[in-house]
mmCIF file of C-alpha atoms in Angstrom:
data_model
loop_
_atom_site.group_PDB
_atom_site.id
_atom_site.type_symbol
_atom_site.label_atom_id
_atom_site.label_comp_id
_atom_site.label_asym_id
_atom_site.label_seq_id
_atom_site.Cartn_x
_atom_site.Cartn_y
_atom_site.Cartn_z
ATOM 1 C CA MET B 19 -21.874 -17.949 -31.726
ATOM 2 C CA GLU B 20 -18.511 -19.267 -33.223
ATOM 3 C CA ARG B 21 -18.228 -22.789 -32.267
ATOM 4 C CA SER B 22 -14.687 -24.210 -31.976
ATOM 5 C CA LYS B 23 -12.871 -27.394 -31.484
ATOM 6 C CA VAL B 24 -12.672 -29.449 -28.552
ATOM 7 C CA ALA B 25 -10.678 -32.204 -27.620
ATOM 8 C CA ILE B 26 -11.041 -35.009 -25.120
ATOM 9 C CA ILE B 27 -7.914 -37.025 -24.352
ATOM 10 C CA GLY B 28 -9.320 -40.303 -22.511
ATOM 11 C CA GLY B 29 -11.897 -42.241 -24.222
ATOM 12 C CA GLY B 30 -13.739 -43.667 -21.037
ATOM 13 C CA ASN B 31 -16.862 -43.121 -19.323
ATOM 14 C CA ILE B 32 -15.845 -39.986 -18.702
ATOM 15 C CA GLY B 33 -14.710 -39.042 -22.306
ATOM 16 C CA GLY B 34 -17.589 -40.275 -23.699
ATOM 17 C CA THR B 35 -19.886 -38.656 -21.424
ATOM 18 C CA LEU B 36 -17.863 -34.819 -22.181
ATOM 19 C CA THR B 37 -18.282 -35.692 -25.617
ATOM 20 C CA HIS B 38 -22.136 -36.130 -25.997
ATOM 21 C CA LEU B 39 -22.388 -33.527 -23.733
ATOM 22 C CA ILE B 40 -20.447 -31.170 -25.835
ATOM 23 C CA ALA B 41 -22.482 -32.464 -28.814
ATOM 24 C CA LEU B 42 -26.081 -31.607 -27.046
ATOM 25 C CA LYS B 43 -24.793 -28.149 -25.831
ATOM 26 C CA GLY B 44 -23.194 -27.062 -29.277
ATOM 27 C CA LEU B 45 -20.240 -25.819 -27.971
ATOM 28 C CA ALA B 46 -18.424 -27.261 -30.697
ATOM 29 C CA ARG B 47 -18.360 -27.699 -34.224
ATOM 30 C CA ASP B 48 -15.606 -30.240 -34.100
ATOM 31 C CA VAL B 49 -14.935 -32.947 -31.241
ATOM 32 C CA VAL B 50 -11.957 -34.954 -31.161
ATOM 33 C CA LEU B 51 -12.111 -37.914 -28.689
ATOM 34 C CA LEU B 52 -8.942 -39.726 -28.496
ATOM 35 C CA ASP B 53 -7.968 -42.638 -26.490
ATOM 36 C CA LYS B 54 -4.845 -44.993 -26.454
ATOM 37 C CA THR B 55 -7.073 -47.284 -28.756
ATOM 38 C CA ALA B 56 -8.071 -45.723 -31.553
ATOM 39 C CA ASP B 57 -11.006 -48.472 -32.863
ATOM 40 C CA TYR B 58 -12.323 -47.618 -29.224
ATOM 41 C CA ALA B 59 -12.053 -43.741 -29.966
ATOM 42 C CA LYS B 60 -13.896 -43.958 -33.182
ATOM 43 C CA GLY B 61 -16.401 -46.316 -32.258
ATOM 44 C CA LYS B 62 -17.331 -44.293 -29.448
ATOM 45 C CA ALA B 63 -16.766 -41.341 -31.303
ATOM 46 C CA LEU B 64 -19.385 -42.711 -34.233
ATOM 47 C CA ASP B 65 -21.976 -44.085 -31.351
ATOM 48 C CA ILE B 66 -22.148 -40.390 -30.596
ATOM 49 C CA GLU B 67 -22.421 -38.900 -33.831
ATOM 50 C CA HIS B 68 -25.270 -41.105 -34.652
ATOM 51 C CA THR B 69 -27.122 -38.984 -32.196
ATOM 52 C CA ASN B 70 -26.529 -35.776 -34.025
ATOM 53 C CA PRO B 71 -30.144 -36.307 -36.315
ATOM 54 C CA ILE B 72 -31.866 -37.287 -33.063
ATOM 55 C CA SER B 73 -30.884 -33.790 -31.332
ATOM 56 C CA TYR B 74 -30.586 -32.184 -34.230
ATOM 57 C CA ASN B 75 -26.795 -31.830 -34.035
ATOM 58 C CA ASP B 76 -24.095 -30.863 -36.825
ATOM 59 C CA VAL B 77 -21.075 -31.493 -34.941
ATOM 60 C CA ASN B 78 -18.210 -33.289 -36.272
ATOM 61 C CA ILE B 79 -16.436 -36.108 -34.103
ATOM 62 C CA ILE B 80 -13.988 -38.197 -34.800
ATOM 63 C CA GLY B 81 -12.186 -40.648 -32.626
ATOM 64 C CA THR B 82 -8.541 -41.076 -32.864
ATOM 65 C CA SER B 83 -5.180 -42.228 -31.018
ATOM 66 C CA ASP B 84 -3.371 -39.549 -33.146
ATOM 67 C CA TYR B 85 -2.270 -36.390 -30.990
ATOM 68 C CA GLU B 86 -2.053 -34.793 -34.712
ATOM 69 C CA ASP B 87 -6.067 -34.596 -34.697
ATOM 70 C CA ILE B 88 -6.128 -31.966 -31.628
ATOM 71 C CA ARG B 89 -4.362 -29.383 -33.624
ATOM 72 C CA GLY B 90 -5.845 -26.137 -33.430
ATOM 73 C CA SER B 91 -8.302 -27.114 -30.069
ATOM 74 C CA LYS B 92 -9.163 -24.654 -28.389
ATOM 75 C CA VAL B 93 -9.997 -27.021 -24.946
ATOM 76 C CA VAL B 94 -8.291 -29.637 -24.230
ATOM 77 C CA ILE B 95 -9.938 -31.984 -21.317
ATOM 78 C CA VAL B 96 -7.921 -34.381 -19.902
ATOM 79 C CA THR B 97 -9.573 -37.497 -18.166
ATOM 80 C CA ALA B 98 -7.039 -40.282 -19.325
ATOM 81 C CA GLY B 99 -5.527 -42.586 -16.457
ATOM 82 C CA ILE B 100 -6.913 -45.442 -14.533
ATOM 83 C CA ALA B 101 -10.038 -44.482 -12.090
ATOM 84 C CA ARG B 102 -10.223 -45.577 -8.769
ATOM 85 C CA LYS B 103 -11.209 -49.287 -7.371
ATOM 86 C CA PRO B 104 -12.780 -50.083 -4.203
ATOM 87 C CA GLY B 105 -10.022 -49.899 -1.610
ATOM 88 C CA MET B 106 -7.845 -47.741 -3.131
ATOM 89 C CA SER B 107 -7.116 -43.947 -2.671
ATOM 90 C CA ARG B 108 -6.465 -41.399 -4.930
ATOM 91 C CA ASP B 109 -2.762 -41.572 -3.787
ATOM 92 C CA ASP B 110 -2.433 -44.663 -5.171
ATOM 93 C CA LEU B 111 -3.056 -43.368 -8.508
ATOM 94 C CA LEU B 112 0.001 -41.167 -8.056
ATOM 95 C CA GLU B 113 2.468 -43.980 -9.947
ATOM 96 C CA THR B 114 0.255 -44.812 -12.619
ATOM 97 C CA ASN B 115 -1.408 -41.409 -13.532
ATOM 98 C CA ILE B 116 2.011 -39.673 -13.425
ATOM 99 C CA ASP B 117 3.356 -41.680 -16.400
ATOM 100 C CA VAL B 118 0.193 -40.875 -18.373
ATOM 101 C CA MET B 119 0.234 -36.887 -17.695
ATOM 102 C CA LYS B 120 3.687 -37.511 -19.654
ATOM 103 C CA THR B 121 2.561 -38.551 -22.955
ATOM 104 C CA VAL B 122 -0.372 -36.075 -22.459
ATOM 105 C CA SER B 123 1.713 -32.873 -21.673
ATOM 106 C CA ASP B 124 3.822 -34.073 -24.792
ATOM 107 C CA GLY B 125 0.846 -34.365 -27.330
ATOM 108 C CA ILE B 126 -0.817 -31.353 -26.013
ATOM 109 C CA LYS B 127 2.674 -29.039 -26.027
ATOM 110 C CA LYS B 128 3.116 -30.472 -29.400
ATOM 111 C CA HIS B 129 -0.222 -29.878 -31.098
ATOM 112 C CA ALA B 130 -2.393 -27.368 -29.018
ATOM 113 C CA LYS B 131 -0.220 -25.308 -27.063
ATOM 114 C CA ASP B 132 -2.737 -22.198 -26.794
ATOM 115 C CA ALA B 133 -5.199 -24.743 -25.855
ATOM 116 C CA PHE B 134 -7.118 -24.109 -22.037
ATOM 117 C CA VAL B 135 -6.578 -27.584 -20.466
ATOM 118 C CA ILE B 136 -8.665 -28.755 -18.065
ATOM 119 C CA ILE B 137 -7.615 -31.579 -15.846
ATOM 120 C CA VAL B 138 -9.771 -34.250 -14.289
ATOM 121 C CA THR B 139 -7.781 -37.089 -13.921
ATOM 122 C CA ASN B 140 -6.928 -38.151 -10.586
ATOM 123 C CA PRO B 141 -5.412 -37.534 -7.951
ATOM 124 C CA LEU B 142 -6.416 -34.108 -9.053
ATOM 125 C CA ASP B 143 -4.204 -31.734 -7.495
ATOM 126 C CA ALA B 144 -1.077 -33.790 -8.062
ATOM 127 C CA MET B 145 -1.696 -34.242 -11.579
ATOM 128 C CA VAL B 146 -2.667 -31.085 -12.939
ATOM 129 C CA TYR B 147 0.565 -29.724 -10.890
ATOM 130 C CA ALA B 148 2.484 -32.303 -12.839
ATOM 131 C CA PHE B 149 0.807 -32.056 -16.337
ATOM 132 C CA HIS B 150 1.924 -27.801 -15.901
ATOM 133 C CA ARG B 151 5.044 -28.499 -14.745
ATOM 134 C CA LEU B 152 5.842 -30.931 -17.925
ATOM 135 C CA SER B 153 4.154 -29.175 -20.263
ATOM 136 C CA GLY B 154 5.827 -25.310 -19.223
ATOM 137 C CA LEU B 155 2.315 -24.401 -20.780
ATOM 138 C CA ASP B 156 1.111 -20.719 -19.217
ATOM 139 C CA HIS B 157 0.015 -21.435 -15.306
ATOM 140 C CA ARG B 158 -3.583 -19.389 -16.657
ATOM 141 C CA MET B 159 -4.474 -21.517 -18.913
ATOM 142 C CA VAL B 160 -4.124 -25.111 -16.738
ATOM 143 C CA VAL B 161 -6.599 -25.804 -14.567
ATOM 144 C CA GLY B 162 -8.135 -28.548 -12.580
ATOM 145 C CA MET B 163 -11.394 -29.577 -12.235
ATOM 146 C CA ALA B 164 -12.669 -30.366 -8.637
ATOM 147 C CA GLY B 165 -14.300 -27.719 -6.561
ATOM 148 C CA VAL B 166 -17.077 -27.591 -8.959
ATOM 149 C CA LEU B 167 -17.860 -31.014 -8.878
ATOM 150 C CA ASP B 168 -17.631 -30.948 -5.042
ATOM 151 C CA SER B 169 -19.904 -27.923 -4.647
ATOM 152 C CA ALA B 170 -22.676 -29.587 -6.668
ATOM 153 C CA ARG B 171 -22.446 -32.557 -4.375
ATOM 154 C CA PHE B 172 -22.396 -30.288 -1.394
ATOM 155 C CA LYS B 173 -25.501 -28.100 -3.136
ATOM 156 C CA LEU B 174 -26.974 -31.312 -3.949
ATOM 157 C CA PHE B 175 -27.271 -32.787 -0.418
ATOM 158 C CA LEU B 176 -27.948 -29.728 1.489
ATOM 159 C CA ALA B 177 -31.053 -29.079 -0.968
ATOM 160 C CA LYS B 178 -32.322 -32.529 -0.223
ATOM 161 C CA GLU B 179 -32.152 -32.008 3.939
ATOM 162 C CA LEU B 180 -33.884 -28.631 3.531
ATOM 163 C CA GLY B 181 -36.399 -29.511 0.618
ATOM 164 C CA VAL B 182 -35.596 -26.678 -1.692
ATOM 165 C CA SER B 183 -34.454 -26.726 -5.126
ATOM 166 C CA VAL B 184 -30.942 -26.737 -5.391
ATOM 167 C CA GLU B 185 -30.686 -23.303 -7.394
ATOM 168 C CA ASP B 186 -31.427 -21.800 -4.526
ATOM 169 C CA ILE B 187 -27.823 -23.271 -2.381
ATOM 170 C CA ASN B 188 -25.279 -20.964 -3.022
ATOM 171 C CA ALA B 189 -22.167 -22.787 -1.311
ATOM 172 C CA PHE B 190 -18.205 -23.848 -2.848
ATOM 173 C CA VAL B 191 -15.887 -26.483 -1.718
ATOM 174 C CA LEU B 192 -12.373 -25.551 -1.765
ATOM 175 C CA GLY B 193 -8.739 -27.075 -1.122
ATOM 176 C CA GLY B 194 -7.855 -30.227 -2.375
ATOM 177 C CA HIS B 195 -9.929 -32.661 -4.593
ATOM 178 C CA GLY B 196 -9.905 -35.841 -1.616
ATOM 179 C CA ASP B 197 -10.630 -36.170 2.120
ATOM 180 C CA THR B 198 -9.655 -32.718 3.476
ATOM 181 C CA MET B 199 -11.843 -30.473 1.100
ATOM 182 C CA VAL B 200 -13.162 -27.470 2.573
ATOM 183 C CA PRO B 201 -16.912 -26.898 2.411
ATOM 184 C CA LEU B 202 -17.379 -23.866 4.112
ATOM 185 C CA VAL B 203 -19.429 -22.657 6.497
ATOM 186 C CA LYS B 204 -19.044 -18.978 6.353
ATOM 187 C CA TYR B 205 -20.638 -18.485 2.293
ATOM 188 C CA THR B 206 -22.969 -21.086 1.939
ATOM 189 C CA ASN B 207 -26.455 -19.763 2.179
ATOM 190 C CA VAL B 208 -29.872 -20.632 1.246
ATOM 191 C CA ALA B 209 -31.693 -17.738 -1.814
ATOM 192 C CA GLY B 210 -29.079 -14.985 0.444
ATOM 193 C CA ILE B 211 -30.156 -16.352 3.953
ATOM 194 C CA PRO B 212 -26.849 -17.579 5.661
ATOM 195 C CA ILE B 213 -26.949 -21.168 6.889
ATOM 196 C CA SER B 214 -26.147 -20.304 10.239
ATOM 197 C CA GLU B 215 -29.924 -18.493 10.414
ATOM 198 C CA MET B 216 -30.853 -21.564 8.859
ATOM 199 C CA MET B 217 -30.078 -23.372 11.595
ATOM 200 C CA ASP B 218 -31.584 -20.881 14.213
ATOM 201 C CA MET B 219 -34.330 -21.190 12.859
ATOM 202 C CA GLY B 220 -34.343 -24.795 13.080
ATOM 203 C CA TRP B 221 -34.477 -25.926 9.506
ATOM 204 C CA ILE B 222 -31.789 -27.939 9.656
ATOM 205 C CA THR B 223 -29.138 -28.922 13.164
ATOM 206 C CA LYS B 224 -25.064 -28.604 13.192
ATOM 207 C CA GLU B 225 -24.952 -32.456 13.756
ATOM 208 C CA LYS B 226 -26.493 -32.689 10.424
ATOM 209 C CA PHE B 227 -25.010 -29.815 8.343
ATOM 210 C CA ASP B 228 -21.354 -31.668 9.814
ATOM 211 C CA GLU B 229 -22.864 -35.419 7.932
ATOM 212 C CA ILE B 230 -23.548 -33.448 4.793
ATOM 213 C CA VAL B 231 -19.690 -32.187 4.546
ATOM 214 C CA GLU B 232 -18.183 -35.451 5.855
ATOM 215 C CA ARG B 233 -20.974 -37.241 3.111
ATOM 216 C CA THR B 234 -19.351 -34.551 0.548
ATOM 217 C CA ARG B 235 -15.938 -35.167 1.074
ATOM 218 C CA ASN B 236 -16.553 -38.876 0.829
ATOM 219 C CA GLY B 237 -18.802 -38.620 -2.052
ATOM 220 C CA GLY B 238 -16.371 -39.991 -4.929
ATOM 221 C CA GLY B 239 -15.887 -42.953 -2.662
ATOM 222 C CA GLU B 240 -19.409 -43.437 -1.788
ATOM 223 C CA ILE B 241 -20.052 -43.814 -5.677
ATOM 224 C CA VAL B 242 -17.173 -46.268 -6.207
ATOM 225 C CA GLN B 243 -18.189 -48.661 -3.415
ATOM 226 C CA LEU B 244 -21.408 -48.813 -5.341
ATOM 227 C CA LEU B 245 -20.339 -49.319 -8.510
ATOM 228 C CA GLN B 246 -17.717 -51.503 -7.407
ATOM 229 C CA LYS B 247 -16.208 -51.559 -11.053
ATOM 230 C CA ASN B 248 -15.920 -47.959 -11.666
ATOM 231 C CA SER B 249 -16.082 -44.474 -10.426
ATOM 232 C CA ALA B 250 -18.029 -41.220 -11.249
ATOM 233 C CA PHE B 251 -18.325 -40.167 -14.638
ATOM 234 C CA TYR B 252 -21.454 -38.254 -15.035
ATOM 235 C CA ALA B 253 -21.461 -35.390 -12.483
ATOM 236 C CA PRO B 254 -17.211 -35.168 -13.142
ATOM 237 C CA ALA B 255 -18.324 -34.491 -17.301
ATOM 238 C CA ALA B 256 -20.788 -32.040 -16.447
ATOM 239 C CA SER B 257 -18.427 -30.163 -14.157
ATOM 240 C CA ALA B 258 -15.392 -29.901 -17.256
ATOM 241 C CA ILE B 259 -17.942 -28.848 -19.454
ATOM 242 C CA GLN B 260 -19.194 -25.749 -17.054
ATOM 243 C CA MET B 261 -15.456 -24.896 -16.729
ATOM 244 C CA ALA B 262 -15.383 -25.023 -20.532
ATOM 245 C CA GLU B 263 -18.182 -23.227 -21.554
ATOM 246 C CA SER B 264 -17.311 -20.725 -18.841
ATOM 247 C CA TYR B 265 -13.526 -19.913 -21.232
ATOM 248 C CA LEU B 266 -15.265 -20.544 -24.648
ATOM 249 C CA LEU B 267 -18.192 -18.217 -24.045
ATOM 250 C CA ASP B 268 -16.288 -15.747 -22.037
ATOM 251 C CA LYS B 269 -19.029 -16.129 -19.145
ATOM 252 C CA LYS B 270 -16.741 -15.432 -16.646
ATOM 253 C CA ARG B 271 -18.060 -17.633 -14.321
ATOM 254 C CA ILE B 272 -16.609 -17.561 -10.555
ATOM 255 C CA LEU B 273 -15.497 -21.056 -10.133
ATOM 256 C CA PRO B 274 -14.115 -23.361 -7.663
ATOM 257 C CA CYS B 275 -10.871 -24.969 -9.736
ATOM 258 C CA ALA B 276 -7.735 -26.482 -8.622
ATOM 259 C CA ALA B 277 -5.887 -23.296 -9.832
ATOM 260 C CA TYR B 278 -2.121 -21.945 -9.587
ATOM 261 C CA LEU B 279 -1.532 -19.936 -6.934
ATOM 262 C CA ASN B 280 1.098 -16.990 -6.586
ATOM 263 C CA GLY B 281 1.037 -16.191 -3.191
ATOM 264 C CA GLU B 282 -2.985 -16.242 -2.626
ATOM 265 C CA TYR B 283 -3.902 -18.386 0.719
ATOM 266 C CA GLY B 284 -0.655 -17.831 1.300
ATOM 267 C CA VAL B 285 0.771 -20.630 -0.973
ATOM 268 C CA THR B 286 3.088 -20.091 -3.879
ATOM 269 C CA GLY B 287 3.738 -22.706 -6.815
ATOM 270 C CA MET B 288 1.082 -25.406 -6.032
ATOM 271 C CA TYR B 289 -2.298 -25.991 -7.802
ATOM 272 C CA ILE B 290 -5.133 -25.801 -4.971
ATOM 273 C CA GLY B 291 -8.825 -25.774 -4.943
ATOM 274 C CA VAL B 292 -10.444 -21.960 -4.931
ATOM 275 C CA PRO B 293 -12.518 -19.866 -6.573
ATOM 276 C CA VAL B 294 -11.717 -18.461 -9.713
ATOM 277 C CA ILE B 295 -12.785 -16.332 -12.787
ATOM 278 C CA ILE B 296 -12.963 -18.156 -15.862
ATOM 279 C CA GLY B 297 -13.056 -16.301 -19.516
ATOM 280 C CA ASN B 298 -11.415 -16.316 -22.773
ATOM 281 C CA THR B 299 -8.185 -15.615 -21.371
ATOM 282 C CA GLY B 300 -8.450 -18.665 -19.074
ATOM 283 C CA VAL B 301 -8.039 -17.825 -15.188
ATOM 284 C CA GLU B 302 -7.932 -13.996 -15.057
ATOM 285 C CA LYS B 303 -8.483 -13.505 -11.452
ATOM 286 C CA ILE B 304 -8.207 -15.274 -8.451
ATOM 287 C CA ILE B 305 -10.091 -14.794 -5.364
ATOM 288 C CA ASP B 306 -8.449 -14.846 -2.349
ATOM 289 C CA ILE B 307 -11.158 -14.767 0.542
ATOM 290 C CA ASN B 308 -10.681 -13.932 3.962
ATOM 291 C CA LEU B 309 -10.676 -17.395 5.738
ATOM 292 C CA ASN B 310 -10.888 -17.572 9.755
ATOM 293 C CA GLY B 311 -11.694 -20.049 12.335
ATOM 294 C CA HIS B 312 -12.301 -23.581 11.434
ATOM 295 C CA ASP B 313 -12.979 -22.733 7.484
ATOM 296 C CA LYS B 314 -8.926 -21.299 7.998
ATOM 297 C CA ASP B 315 -7.963 -24.347 10.157
ATOM 298 C CA ASN B 316 -9.557 -26.690 7.322
ATOM 299 C CA MET B 317 -7.937 -24.773 4.647
ATOM 300 C CA ASN B 318 -4.571 -25.160 5.810
ATOM 301 C CA LYS B 319 -5.059 -28.639 6.409
ATOM 302 C CA SER B 320 -5.731 -28.953 3.112
ATOM 303 C CA ILE B 321 -2.899 -27.566 1.740
ATOM 304 C CA GLU B 322 -0.892 -29.307 3.965
ATOM 305 C CA ALA B 323 -2.175 -32.461 2.289
ATOM 306 C CA VAL B 324 -1.485 -31.695 -1.184
ATOM 307 C CA SER B 325 1.924 -30.449 -0.427
ATOM 308 C CA LYS B 326 2.880 -33.713 0.807
ATOM 309 C CA LEU B 327 1.125 -35.689 -1.888
ATOM 310 C CA VAL B 328 3.640 -32.928 -4.449
ATOM 311 C CA GLN B 329 6.495 -33.924 -3.012
ATOM 312 C CA GLU B 330 5.814 -37.435 -3.032
ATOM 313 C CA MET B 331 5.731 -37.088 -6.671
ATOM 314 C CA GLU B 332 9.211 -35.511 -7.293
ATOM 315 C CA LYS B 333 10.890 -38.789 -7.615
ATOM 316 C CA PHE B 334 8.595 -39.413 -10.501
ATOM 317 C CA PHE B 335 10.209 -36.004 -12.448
ATOM 318 C CA LYS B 336 13.793 -37.145 -11.712
#
């Protein structure tokens, strides 16, 4: 396997975890950790590089504040921006983090315009839209990390309730990354057994399933409340790695990501969480599944919420 160059923009908890995971998995020969404070990035990069002899890796990790250093990166993962604090909604982050996206988009467009770009910064749906608009890069090469994380939380909660392995839970969460996300009932199964049949067999009640759906929607907020001074970072980093890995290794995984829609799900010109195939050309296909009933209603509500957020953001582009 040819190992490539990967860049991480933002040296915080997610950025550091991403860098360490890339090194552990051997996904790249060179990893660039970029932060606005050069010494901070250098210190974190050096600390992670010190683990190489322990984990038997030969990964070159550099810390920097200079976008010139990301030149030649095949994947760029953007985590830069402020994190949520207790009582702060994702919408509150909008004005501050769009300014961050302006700087980031300029740097990537100038030095790594051919990279596959994964946006992790919140509010996710707005930030990936902003980055795409500001950078002008091919929409197939710009995605947002949300659905993989939300789906992982959903699967974990279900597995714990049912007393089965997380490996046997098949499910995904679509829509916006926030309170209106859509865990799909129709496409949730346990080792191929529809969740509706598991309910009929008495494994889980409809009420408990609805509680899990609600907990999934509030998964990020729950962690913010517990940590007090921070937000989630281990699971978001692992989720972005799964997306990067599918691109770098041409695995063609079907993953729920915030992708640019051009008529799919009745949406044009906006980023929404939907199932996509990620291969070595980026988003190779958007899977436009047939939604009905509550799933369709909830998806439309989520699309409307993201649309309002995008409309609110328009004033920042003037």
